[in-house]
mmCIF file of C-alpha atoms and ligand atoms in Angstrom:
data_model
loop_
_atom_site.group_PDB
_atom_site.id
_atom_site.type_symbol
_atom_site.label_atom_id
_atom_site.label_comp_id
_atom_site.label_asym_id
_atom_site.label_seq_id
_atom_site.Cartn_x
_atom_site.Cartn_y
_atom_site.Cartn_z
ATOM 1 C CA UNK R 7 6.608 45.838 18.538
ATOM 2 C CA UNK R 8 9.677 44.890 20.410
ATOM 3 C CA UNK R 9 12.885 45.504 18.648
ATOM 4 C CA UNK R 10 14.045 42.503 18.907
ATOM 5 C CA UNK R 11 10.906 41.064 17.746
ATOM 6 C CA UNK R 12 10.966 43.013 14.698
ATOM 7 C CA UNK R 13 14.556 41.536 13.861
ATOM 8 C CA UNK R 14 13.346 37.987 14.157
ATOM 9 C CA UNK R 15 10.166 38.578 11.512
ATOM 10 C CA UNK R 16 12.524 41.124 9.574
ATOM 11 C CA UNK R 17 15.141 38.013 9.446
ATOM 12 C CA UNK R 18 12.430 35.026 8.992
ATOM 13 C CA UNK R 19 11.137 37.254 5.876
ATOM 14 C CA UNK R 20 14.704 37.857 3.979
ATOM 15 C CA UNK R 21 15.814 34.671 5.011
ATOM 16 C CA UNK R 22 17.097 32.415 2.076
ATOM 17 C CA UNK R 23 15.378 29.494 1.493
ATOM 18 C CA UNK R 24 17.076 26.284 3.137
ATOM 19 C CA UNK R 25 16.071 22.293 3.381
ATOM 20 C CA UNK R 26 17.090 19.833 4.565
ATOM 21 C CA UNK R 27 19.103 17.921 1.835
ATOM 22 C CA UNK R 28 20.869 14.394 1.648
ATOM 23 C CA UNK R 29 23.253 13.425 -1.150
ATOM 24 C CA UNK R 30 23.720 9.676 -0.272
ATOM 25 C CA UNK R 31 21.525 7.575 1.803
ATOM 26 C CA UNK R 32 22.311 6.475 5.255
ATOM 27 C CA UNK R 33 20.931 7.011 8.624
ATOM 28 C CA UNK R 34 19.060 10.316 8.672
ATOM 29 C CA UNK R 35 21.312 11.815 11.336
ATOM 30 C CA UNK R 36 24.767 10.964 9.523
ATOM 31 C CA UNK R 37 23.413 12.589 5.824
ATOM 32 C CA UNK R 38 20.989 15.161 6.171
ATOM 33 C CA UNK R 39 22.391 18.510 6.328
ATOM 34 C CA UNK R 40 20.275 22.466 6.437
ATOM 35 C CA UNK R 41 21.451 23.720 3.468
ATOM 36 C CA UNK R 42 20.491 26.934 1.707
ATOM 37 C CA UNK R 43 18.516 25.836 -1.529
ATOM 38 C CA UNK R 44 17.573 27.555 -5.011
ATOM 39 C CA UNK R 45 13.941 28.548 -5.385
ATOM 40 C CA UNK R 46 14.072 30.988 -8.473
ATOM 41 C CA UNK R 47 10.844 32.862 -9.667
ATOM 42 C CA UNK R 48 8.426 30.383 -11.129
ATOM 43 C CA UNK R 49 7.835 30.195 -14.870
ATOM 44 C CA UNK R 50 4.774 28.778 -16.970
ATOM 45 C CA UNK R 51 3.034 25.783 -14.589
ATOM 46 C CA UNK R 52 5.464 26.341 -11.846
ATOM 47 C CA UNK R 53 4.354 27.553 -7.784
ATOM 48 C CA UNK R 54 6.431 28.854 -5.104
ATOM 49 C CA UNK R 55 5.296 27.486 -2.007
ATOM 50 C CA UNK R 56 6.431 28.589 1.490
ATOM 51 C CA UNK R 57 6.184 25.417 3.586
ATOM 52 C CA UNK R 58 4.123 26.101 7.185
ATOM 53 C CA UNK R 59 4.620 22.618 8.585
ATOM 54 C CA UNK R 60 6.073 18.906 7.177
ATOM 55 C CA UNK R 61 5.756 16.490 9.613
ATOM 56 C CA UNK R 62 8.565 13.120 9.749
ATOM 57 C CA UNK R 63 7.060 9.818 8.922
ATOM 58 C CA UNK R 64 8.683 6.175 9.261
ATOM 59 C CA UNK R 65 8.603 6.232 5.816
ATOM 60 C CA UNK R 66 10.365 9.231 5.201
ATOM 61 C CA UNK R 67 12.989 7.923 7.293
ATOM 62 C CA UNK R 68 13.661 4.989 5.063
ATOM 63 C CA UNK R 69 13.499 6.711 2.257
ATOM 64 C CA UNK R 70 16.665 8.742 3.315
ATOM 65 C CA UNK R 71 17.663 5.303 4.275
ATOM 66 C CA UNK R 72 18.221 4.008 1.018
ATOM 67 C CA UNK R 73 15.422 1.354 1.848
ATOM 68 C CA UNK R 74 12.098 1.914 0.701
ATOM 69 C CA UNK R 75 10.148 1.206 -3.034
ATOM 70 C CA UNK R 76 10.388 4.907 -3.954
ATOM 71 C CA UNK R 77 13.943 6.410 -3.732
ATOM 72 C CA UNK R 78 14.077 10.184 -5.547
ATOM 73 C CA UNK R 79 17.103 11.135 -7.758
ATOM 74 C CA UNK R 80 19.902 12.283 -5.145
ATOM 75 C CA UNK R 81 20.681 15.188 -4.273
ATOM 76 C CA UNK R 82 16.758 15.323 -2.564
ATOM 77 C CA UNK R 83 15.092 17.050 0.049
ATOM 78 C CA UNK R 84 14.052 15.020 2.173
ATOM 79 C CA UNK R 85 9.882 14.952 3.366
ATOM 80 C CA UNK R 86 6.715 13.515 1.557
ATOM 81 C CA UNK R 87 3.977 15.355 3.309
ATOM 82 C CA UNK R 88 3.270 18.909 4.497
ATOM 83 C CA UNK R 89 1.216 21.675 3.345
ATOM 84 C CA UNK R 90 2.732 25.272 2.561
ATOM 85 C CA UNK R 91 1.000 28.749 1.318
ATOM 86 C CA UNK R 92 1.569 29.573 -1.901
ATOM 87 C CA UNK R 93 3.802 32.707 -2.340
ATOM 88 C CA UNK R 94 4.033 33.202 -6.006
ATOM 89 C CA UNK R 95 1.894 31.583 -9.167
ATOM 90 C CA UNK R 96 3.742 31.606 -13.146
ATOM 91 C CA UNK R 97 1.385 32.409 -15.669
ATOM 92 C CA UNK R 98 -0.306 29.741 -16.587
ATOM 93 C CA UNK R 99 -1.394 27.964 -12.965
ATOM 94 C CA UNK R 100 -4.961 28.117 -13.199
ATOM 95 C CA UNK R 101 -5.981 26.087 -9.859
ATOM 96 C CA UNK R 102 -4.102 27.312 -7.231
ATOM 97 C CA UNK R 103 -3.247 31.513 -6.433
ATOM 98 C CA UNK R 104 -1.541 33.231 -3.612
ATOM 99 C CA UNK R 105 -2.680 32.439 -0.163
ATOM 100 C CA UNK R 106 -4.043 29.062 -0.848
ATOM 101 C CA UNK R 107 -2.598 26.393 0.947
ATOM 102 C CA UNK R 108 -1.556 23.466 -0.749
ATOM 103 C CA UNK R 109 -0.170 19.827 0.698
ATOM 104 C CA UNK R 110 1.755 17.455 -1.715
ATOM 105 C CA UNK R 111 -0.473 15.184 -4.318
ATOM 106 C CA UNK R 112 2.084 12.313 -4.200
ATOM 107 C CA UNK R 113 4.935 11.429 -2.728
ATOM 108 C CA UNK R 114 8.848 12.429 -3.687
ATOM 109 C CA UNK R 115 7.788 16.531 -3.292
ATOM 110 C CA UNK R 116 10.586 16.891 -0.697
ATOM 111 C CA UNK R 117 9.071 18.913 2.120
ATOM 112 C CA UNK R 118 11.595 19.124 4.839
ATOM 113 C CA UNK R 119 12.273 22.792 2.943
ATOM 114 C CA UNK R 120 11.129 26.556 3.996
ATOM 115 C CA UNK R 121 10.049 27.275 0.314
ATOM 116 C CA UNK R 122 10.160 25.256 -2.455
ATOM 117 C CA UNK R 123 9.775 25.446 -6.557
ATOM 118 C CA UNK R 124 6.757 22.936 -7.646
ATOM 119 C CA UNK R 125 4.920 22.003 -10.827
ATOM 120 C CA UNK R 126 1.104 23.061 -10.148
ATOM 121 C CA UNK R 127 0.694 19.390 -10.944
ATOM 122 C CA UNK R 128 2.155 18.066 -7.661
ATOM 123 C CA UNK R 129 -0.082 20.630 -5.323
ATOM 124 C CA UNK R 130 -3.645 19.794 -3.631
ATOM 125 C CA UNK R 131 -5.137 23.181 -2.537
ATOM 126 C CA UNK R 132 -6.535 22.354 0.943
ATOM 127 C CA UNK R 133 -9.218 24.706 3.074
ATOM 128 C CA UNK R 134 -6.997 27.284 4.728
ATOM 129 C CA UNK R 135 -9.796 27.073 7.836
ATOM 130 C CA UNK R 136 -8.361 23.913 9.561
ATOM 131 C CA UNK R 137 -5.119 23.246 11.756
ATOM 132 C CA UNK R 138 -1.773 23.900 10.435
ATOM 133 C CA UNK R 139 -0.955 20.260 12.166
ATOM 134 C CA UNK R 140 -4.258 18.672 10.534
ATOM 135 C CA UNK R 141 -3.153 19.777 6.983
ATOM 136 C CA UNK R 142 0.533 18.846 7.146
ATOM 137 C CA UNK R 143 -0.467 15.323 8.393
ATOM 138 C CA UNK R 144 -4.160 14.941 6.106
ATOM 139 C CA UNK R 145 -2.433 13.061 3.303
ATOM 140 C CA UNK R 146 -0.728 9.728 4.268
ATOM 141 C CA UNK R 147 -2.306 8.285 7.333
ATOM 142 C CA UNK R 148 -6.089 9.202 7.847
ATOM 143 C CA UNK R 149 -6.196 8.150 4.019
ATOM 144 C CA UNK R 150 -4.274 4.528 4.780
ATOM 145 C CA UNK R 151 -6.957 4.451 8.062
ATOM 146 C CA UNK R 152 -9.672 5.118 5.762
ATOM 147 C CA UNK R 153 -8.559 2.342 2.946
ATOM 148 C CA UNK R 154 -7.406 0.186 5.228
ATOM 149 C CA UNK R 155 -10.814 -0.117 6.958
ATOM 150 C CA UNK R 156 -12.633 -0.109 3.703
ATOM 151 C CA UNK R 157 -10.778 -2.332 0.816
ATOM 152 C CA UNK R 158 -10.080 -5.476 2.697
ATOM 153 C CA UNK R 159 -13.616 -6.080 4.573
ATOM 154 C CA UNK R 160 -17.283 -4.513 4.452
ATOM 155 C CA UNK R 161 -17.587 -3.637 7.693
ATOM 156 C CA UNK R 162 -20.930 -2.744 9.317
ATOM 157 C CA UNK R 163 -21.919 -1.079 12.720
ATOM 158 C CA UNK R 164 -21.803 -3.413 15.243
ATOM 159 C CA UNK R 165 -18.269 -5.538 13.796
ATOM 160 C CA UNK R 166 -15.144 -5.288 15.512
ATOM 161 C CA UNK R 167 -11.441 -4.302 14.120
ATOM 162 C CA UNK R 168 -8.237 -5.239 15.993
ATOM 163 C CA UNK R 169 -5.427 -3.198 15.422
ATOM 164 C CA UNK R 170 -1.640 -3.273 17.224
ATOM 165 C CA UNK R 171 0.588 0.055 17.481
ATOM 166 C CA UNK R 172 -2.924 1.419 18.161
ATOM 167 C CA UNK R 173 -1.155 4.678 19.101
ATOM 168 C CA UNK R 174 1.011 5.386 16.306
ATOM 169 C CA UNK R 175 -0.709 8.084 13.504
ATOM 170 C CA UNK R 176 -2.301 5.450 11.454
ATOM 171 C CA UNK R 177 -3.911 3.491 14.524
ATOM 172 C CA UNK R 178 -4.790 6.835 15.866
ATOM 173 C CA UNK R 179 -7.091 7.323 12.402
ATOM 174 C CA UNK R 180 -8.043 3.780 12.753
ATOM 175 C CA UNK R 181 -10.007 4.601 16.171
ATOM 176 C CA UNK R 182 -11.671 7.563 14.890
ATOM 177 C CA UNK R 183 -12.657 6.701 11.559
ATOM 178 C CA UNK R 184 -14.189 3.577 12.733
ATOM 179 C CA UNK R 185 -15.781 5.328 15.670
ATOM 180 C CA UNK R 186 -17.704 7.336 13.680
ATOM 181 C CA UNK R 187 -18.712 4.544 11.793
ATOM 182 C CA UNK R 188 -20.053 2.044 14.907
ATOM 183 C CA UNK R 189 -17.106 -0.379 14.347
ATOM 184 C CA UNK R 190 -16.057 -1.648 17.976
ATOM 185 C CA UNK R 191 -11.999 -1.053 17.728
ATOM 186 C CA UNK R 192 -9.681 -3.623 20.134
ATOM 187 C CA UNK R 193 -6.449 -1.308 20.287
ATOM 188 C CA UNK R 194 -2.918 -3.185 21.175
ATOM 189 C CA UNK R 195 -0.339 -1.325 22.223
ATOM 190 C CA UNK R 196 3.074 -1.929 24.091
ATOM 191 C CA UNK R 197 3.347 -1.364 28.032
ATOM 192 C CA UNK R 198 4.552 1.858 29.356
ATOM 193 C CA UNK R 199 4.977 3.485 32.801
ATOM 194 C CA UNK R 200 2.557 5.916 31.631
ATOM 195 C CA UNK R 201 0.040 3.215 29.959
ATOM 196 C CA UNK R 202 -2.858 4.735 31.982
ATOM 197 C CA UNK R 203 -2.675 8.596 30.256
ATOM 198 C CA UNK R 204 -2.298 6.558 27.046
ATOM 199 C CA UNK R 205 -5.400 4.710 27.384
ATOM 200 C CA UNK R 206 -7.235 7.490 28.751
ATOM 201 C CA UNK R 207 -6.206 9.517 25.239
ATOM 202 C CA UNK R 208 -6.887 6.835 22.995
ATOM 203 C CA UNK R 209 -10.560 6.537 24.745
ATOM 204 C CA UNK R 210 -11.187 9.932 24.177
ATOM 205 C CA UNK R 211 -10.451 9.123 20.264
ATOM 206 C CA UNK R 212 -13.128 6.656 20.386
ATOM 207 C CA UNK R 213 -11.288 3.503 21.350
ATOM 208 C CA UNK R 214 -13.689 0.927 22.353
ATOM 209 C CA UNK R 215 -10.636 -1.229 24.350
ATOM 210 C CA UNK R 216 -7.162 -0.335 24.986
ATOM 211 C CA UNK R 217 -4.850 -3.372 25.435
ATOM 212 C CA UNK R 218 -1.238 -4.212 26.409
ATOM 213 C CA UNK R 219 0.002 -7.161 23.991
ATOM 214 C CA UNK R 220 0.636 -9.211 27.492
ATOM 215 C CA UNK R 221 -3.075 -8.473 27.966
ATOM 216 C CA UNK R 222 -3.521 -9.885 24.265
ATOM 217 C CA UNK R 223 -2.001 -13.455 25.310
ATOM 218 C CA UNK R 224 -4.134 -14.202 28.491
ATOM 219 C CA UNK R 225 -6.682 -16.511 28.119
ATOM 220 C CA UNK R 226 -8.988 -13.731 29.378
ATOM 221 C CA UNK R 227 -9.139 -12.113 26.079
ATOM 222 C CA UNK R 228 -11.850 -14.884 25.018
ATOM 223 C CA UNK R 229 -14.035 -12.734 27.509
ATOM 224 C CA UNK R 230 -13.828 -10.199 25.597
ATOM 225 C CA UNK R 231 -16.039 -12.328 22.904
ATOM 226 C CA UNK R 232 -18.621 -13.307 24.871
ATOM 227 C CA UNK R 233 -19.932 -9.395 24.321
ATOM 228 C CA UNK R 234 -18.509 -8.593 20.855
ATOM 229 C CA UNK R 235 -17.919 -10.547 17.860
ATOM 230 C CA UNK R 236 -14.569 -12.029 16.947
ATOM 231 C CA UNK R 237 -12.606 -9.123 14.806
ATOM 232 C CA UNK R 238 -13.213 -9.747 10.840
ATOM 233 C CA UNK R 239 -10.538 -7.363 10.254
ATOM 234 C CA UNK R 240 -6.910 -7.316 11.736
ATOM 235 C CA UNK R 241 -4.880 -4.536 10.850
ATOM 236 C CA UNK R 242 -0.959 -5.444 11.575
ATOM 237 C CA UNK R 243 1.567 -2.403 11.509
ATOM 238 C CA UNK R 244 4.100 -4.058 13.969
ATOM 239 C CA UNK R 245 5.068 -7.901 12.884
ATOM 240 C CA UNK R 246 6.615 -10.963 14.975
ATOM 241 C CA UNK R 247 4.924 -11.547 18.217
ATOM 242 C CA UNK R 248 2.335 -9.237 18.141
ATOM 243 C CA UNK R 249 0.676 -10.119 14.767
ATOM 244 C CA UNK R 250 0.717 -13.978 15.545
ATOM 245 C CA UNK R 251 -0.892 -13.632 18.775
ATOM 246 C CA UNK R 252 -3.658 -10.835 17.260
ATOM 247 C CA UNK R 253 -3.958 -13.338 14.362
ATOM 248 C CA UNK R 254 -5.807 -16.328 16.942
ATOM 249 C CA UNK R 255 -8.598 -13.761 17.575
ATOM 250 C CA UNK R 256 -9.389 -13.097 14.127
ATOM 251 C CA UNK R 257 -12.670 -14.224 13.593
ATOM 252 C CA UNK R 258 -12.713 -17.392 10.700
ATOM 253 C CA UNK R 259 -12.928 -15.908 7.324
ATOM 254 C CA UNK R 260 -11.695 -12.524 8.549
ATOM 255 C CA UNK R 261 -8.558 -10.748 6.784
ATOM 256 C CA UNK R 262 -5.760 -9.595 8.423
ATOM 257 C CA UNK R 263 -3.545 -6.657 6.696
ATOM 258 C CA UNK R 264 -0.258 -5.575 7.020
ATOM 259 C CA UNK R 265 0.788 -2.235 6.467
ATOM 260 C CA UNK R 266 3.938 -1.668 8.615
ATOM 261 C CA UNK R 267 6.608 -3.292 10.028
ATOM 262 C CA UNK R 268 7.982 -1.850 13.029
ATOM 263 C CA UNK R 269 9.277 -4.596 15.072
ATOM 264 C CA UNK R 270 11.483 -5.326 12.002
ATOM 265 C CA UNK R 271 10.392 -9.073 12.309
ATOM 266 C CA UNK R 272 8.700 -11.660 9.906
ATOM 267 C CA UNK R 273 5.326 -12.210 10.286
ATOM 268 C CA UNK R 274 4.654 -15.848 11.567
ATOM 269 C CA UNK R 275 1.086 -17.148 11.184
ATOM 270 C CA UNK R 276 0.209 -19.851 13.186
ATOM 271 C CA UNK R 277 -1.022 -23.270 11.241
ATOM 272 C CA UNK R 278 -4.793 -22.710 12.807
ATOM 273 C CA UNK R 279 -4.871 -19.449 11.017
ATOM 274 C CA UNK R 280 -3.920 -20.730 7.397
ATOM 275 C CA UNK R 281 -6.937 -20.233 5.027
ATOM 276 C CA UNK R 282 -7.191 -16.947 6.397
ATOM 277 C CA UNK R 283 -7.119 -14.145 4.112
ATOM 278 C CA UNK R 284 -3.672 -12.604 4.429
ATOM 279 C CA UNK R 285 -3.098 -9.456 2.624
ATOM 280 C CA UNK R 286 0.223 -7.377 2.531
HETATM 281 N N1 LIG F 308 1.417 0.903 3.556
HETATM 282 C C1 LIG F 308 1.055 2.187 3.592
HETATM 283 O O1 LIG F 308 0.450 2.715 2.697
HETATM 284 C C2 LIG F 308 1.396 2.993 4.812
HETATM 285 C C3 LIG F 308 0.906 4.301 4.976
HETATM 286 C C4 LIG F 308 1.198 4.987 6.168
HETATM 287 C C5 LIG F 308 2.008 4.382 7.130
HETATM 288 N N2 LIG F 308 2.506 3.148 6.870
HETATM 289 C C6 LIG F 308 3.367 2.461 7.848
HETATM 290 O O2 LIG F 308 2.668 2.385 9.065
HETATM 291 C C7 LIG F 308 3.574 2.349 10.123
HETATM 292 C C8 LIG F 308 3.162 3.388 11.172
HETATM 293 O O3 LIG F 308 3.288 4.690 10.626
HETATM 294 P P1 LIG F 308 2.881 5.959 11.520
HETATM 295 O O4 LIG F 308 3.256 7.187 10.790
HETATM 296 O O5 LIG F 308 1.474 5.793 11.973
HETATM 297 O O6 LIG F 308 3.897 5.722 12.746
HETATM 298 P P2 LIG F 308 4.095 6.513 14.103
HETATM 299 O O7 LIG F 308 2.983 7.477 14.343
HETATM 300 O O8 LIG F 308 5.496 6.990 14.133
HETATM 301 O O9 LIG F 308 3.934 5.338 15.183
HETATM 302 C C9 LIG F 308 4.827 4.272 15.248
HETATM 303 C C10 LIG F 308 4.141 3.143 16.034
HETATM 304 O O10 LIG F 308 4.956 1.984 15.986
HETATM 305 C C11 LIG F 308 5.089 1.476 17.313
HETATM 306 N N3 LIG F 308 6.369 0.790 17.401
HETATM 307 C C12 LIG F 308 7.586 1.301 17.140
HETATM 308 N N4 LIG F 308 8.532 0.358 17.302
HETATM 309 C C13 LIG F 308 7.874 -0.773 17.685
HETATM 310 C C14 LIG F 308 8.296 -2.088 18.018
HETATM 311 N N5 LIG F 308 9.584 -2.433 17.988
HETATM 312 N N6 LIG F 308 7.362 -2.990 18.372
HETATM 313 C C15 LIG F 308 6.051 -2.644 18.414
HETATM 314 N N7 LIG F 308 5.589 -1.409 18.101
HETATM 315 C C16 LIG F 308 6.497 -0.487 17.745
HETATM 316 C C17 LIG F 308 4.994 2.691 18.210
HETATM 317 O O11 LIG F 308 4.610 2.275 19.485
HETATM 318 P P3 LIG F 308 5.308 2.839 20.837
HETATM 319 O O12 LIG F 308 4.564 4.093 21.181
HETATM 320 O O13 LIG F 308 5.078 1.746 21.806
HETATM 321 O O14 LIG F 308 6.760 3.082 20.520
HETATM 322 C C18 LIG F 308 3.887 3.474 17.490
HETATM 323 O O15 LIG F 308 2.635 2.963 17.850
HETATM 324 C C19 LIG F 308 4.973 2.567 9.518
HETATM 325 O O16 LIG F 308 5.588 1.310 9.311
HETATM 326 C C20 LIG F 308 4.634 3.228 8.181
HETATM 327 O O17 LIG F 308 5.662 3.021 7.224
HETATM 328 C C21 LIG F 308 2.202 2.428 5.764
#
């Protein structure tokens, strides 16, 4: 091996444990800080977990923000999802052993961390035979894809789903899952210089049609209907603009969900639309 090779594994091995840790809330650049953090031997239910990959979600990001529902007890490490390899059991853990690999259960397990000290309780083992990337991002968006397009509607082959921010992690789910299912998906996303690649990627995912939400406000769109039934299910991540114009080609009856807010604006639902199921 090369020497200096050797020195990088050699360091990565003895390396103390660090996270990254915020002690007030704020904007994520201004308070987080790589600190060196305590992971002591585990006793009775406990697991030592070295992290392989935490990815950063929106959510995360207001959470360090001060301004979502669940806000941990400060100090925290910041990070809800994840998965890690179990370095060390305590005597009694009975369901997970060294080796496994184990994402969060819930959220609050602070990820953003190299190794970490948690109660067997708060571990999922996971197969240890898919992608380091699949694992760390299994537990909060594929599921939300999968409720989302099962609580609100029964959906069949054949129906339709529109969705906007099509490309973000949860739309990306959205695609696939109903894909697989025979759901026709109408995907909105925003304009881009490189709008082309981006359709051609979410095609590949199983996107039936790949719109700009310019394309969503020409009259053209009622084209679209003549060969596929009006959407019973909108799924709105973004807010303002985008979710009143998706909202007129929601088919009558049909539900319309929010989950996210990105634009950071209300929600305004045109008068035609009222006695549409709304659910947030
Ligand atoms: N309720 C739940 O249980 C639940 C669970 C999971 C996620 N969520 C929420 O779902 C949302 C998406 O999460 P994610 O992890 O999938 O996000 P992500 O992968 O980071 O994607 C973010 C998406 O938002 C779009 N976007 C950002 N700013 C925008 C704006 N101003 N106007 C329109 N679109 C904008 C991005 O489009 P561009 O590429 O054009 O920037 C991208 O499609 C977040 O609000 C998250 O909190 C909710």
């Amino acid at each position: 091996m090369w020497p200096a090779l050797r020195l990088v594994r050699r360091q990565l091995s003895t390396a103390a444990p660090r996270g990254l840790v915020y002690e007030k809330h704020g904007e994520p650049s201004q308070v987080l800080r790589l600190k060196n953090i305590e992971v002591p031997s585990p006793t009775n239910y406990e697991v030592r977990v070295k992290m392989l990959a935490a990815p950063i979600n929106p959510s995360d990001l207001n959470m360090v923000q001060g301004t979502y529902a669940l806000l941990p007890q400060l100090p925290a490490v910041g990070g809800n999802e994840g998965v890690g390899v179990v370095a060390e059991v305590a005597n009694h853990v009975s369901s997970v052993r060294p080796g496994d690999w184990v994402i969060p259960a819930d959220a609050g397990l602070g990820t953003w961390c190299t190794e970490g000290l948690f109660s067997e309780e708060a571990l999922v083992r996971v197969p240890s035979d898919i992608s380091v990337v699949g694992a760390a991002t299994l537990s909060v968006n594929p599921c939300t894809a999968y409720r989302l397009l099962s609580d609100y509607e029964t959906l069949r082959p054949g129906d339709t789903v529109i969705q906007n921010a099509s490309n973000s992690s949860v739309g990306q789910a959205v695609i696939q899952i109903a894909a697989s299912l025979g759901i026709t998906t109408i995907n909105v996303v925003r304009d881009r210089p490189n709008l082309q690649s981006l359709v051609e990627r979410l095609r590949d995912l199983g996107a039936d049609h790949v719109i700009t939400e310019e394309q969503l406000r020409k009259p053209e769109m009622k084209d679209l209907f003549k060969n596929y039934p009006r959407p019973r299910l909108a799924l709105n991540c973004v807010g303002g603009k985008s979710t009143t114009e998706m909202l007129r080609h929601l088919d009558y009856g049909g539900t319309m969900v929010t989950y996210g807010g990105m634009a950071k604006q209300p929600v305004t639902i045109p008068v035609v639309s009222i006695g549409y199921s709304i659910n947030e």
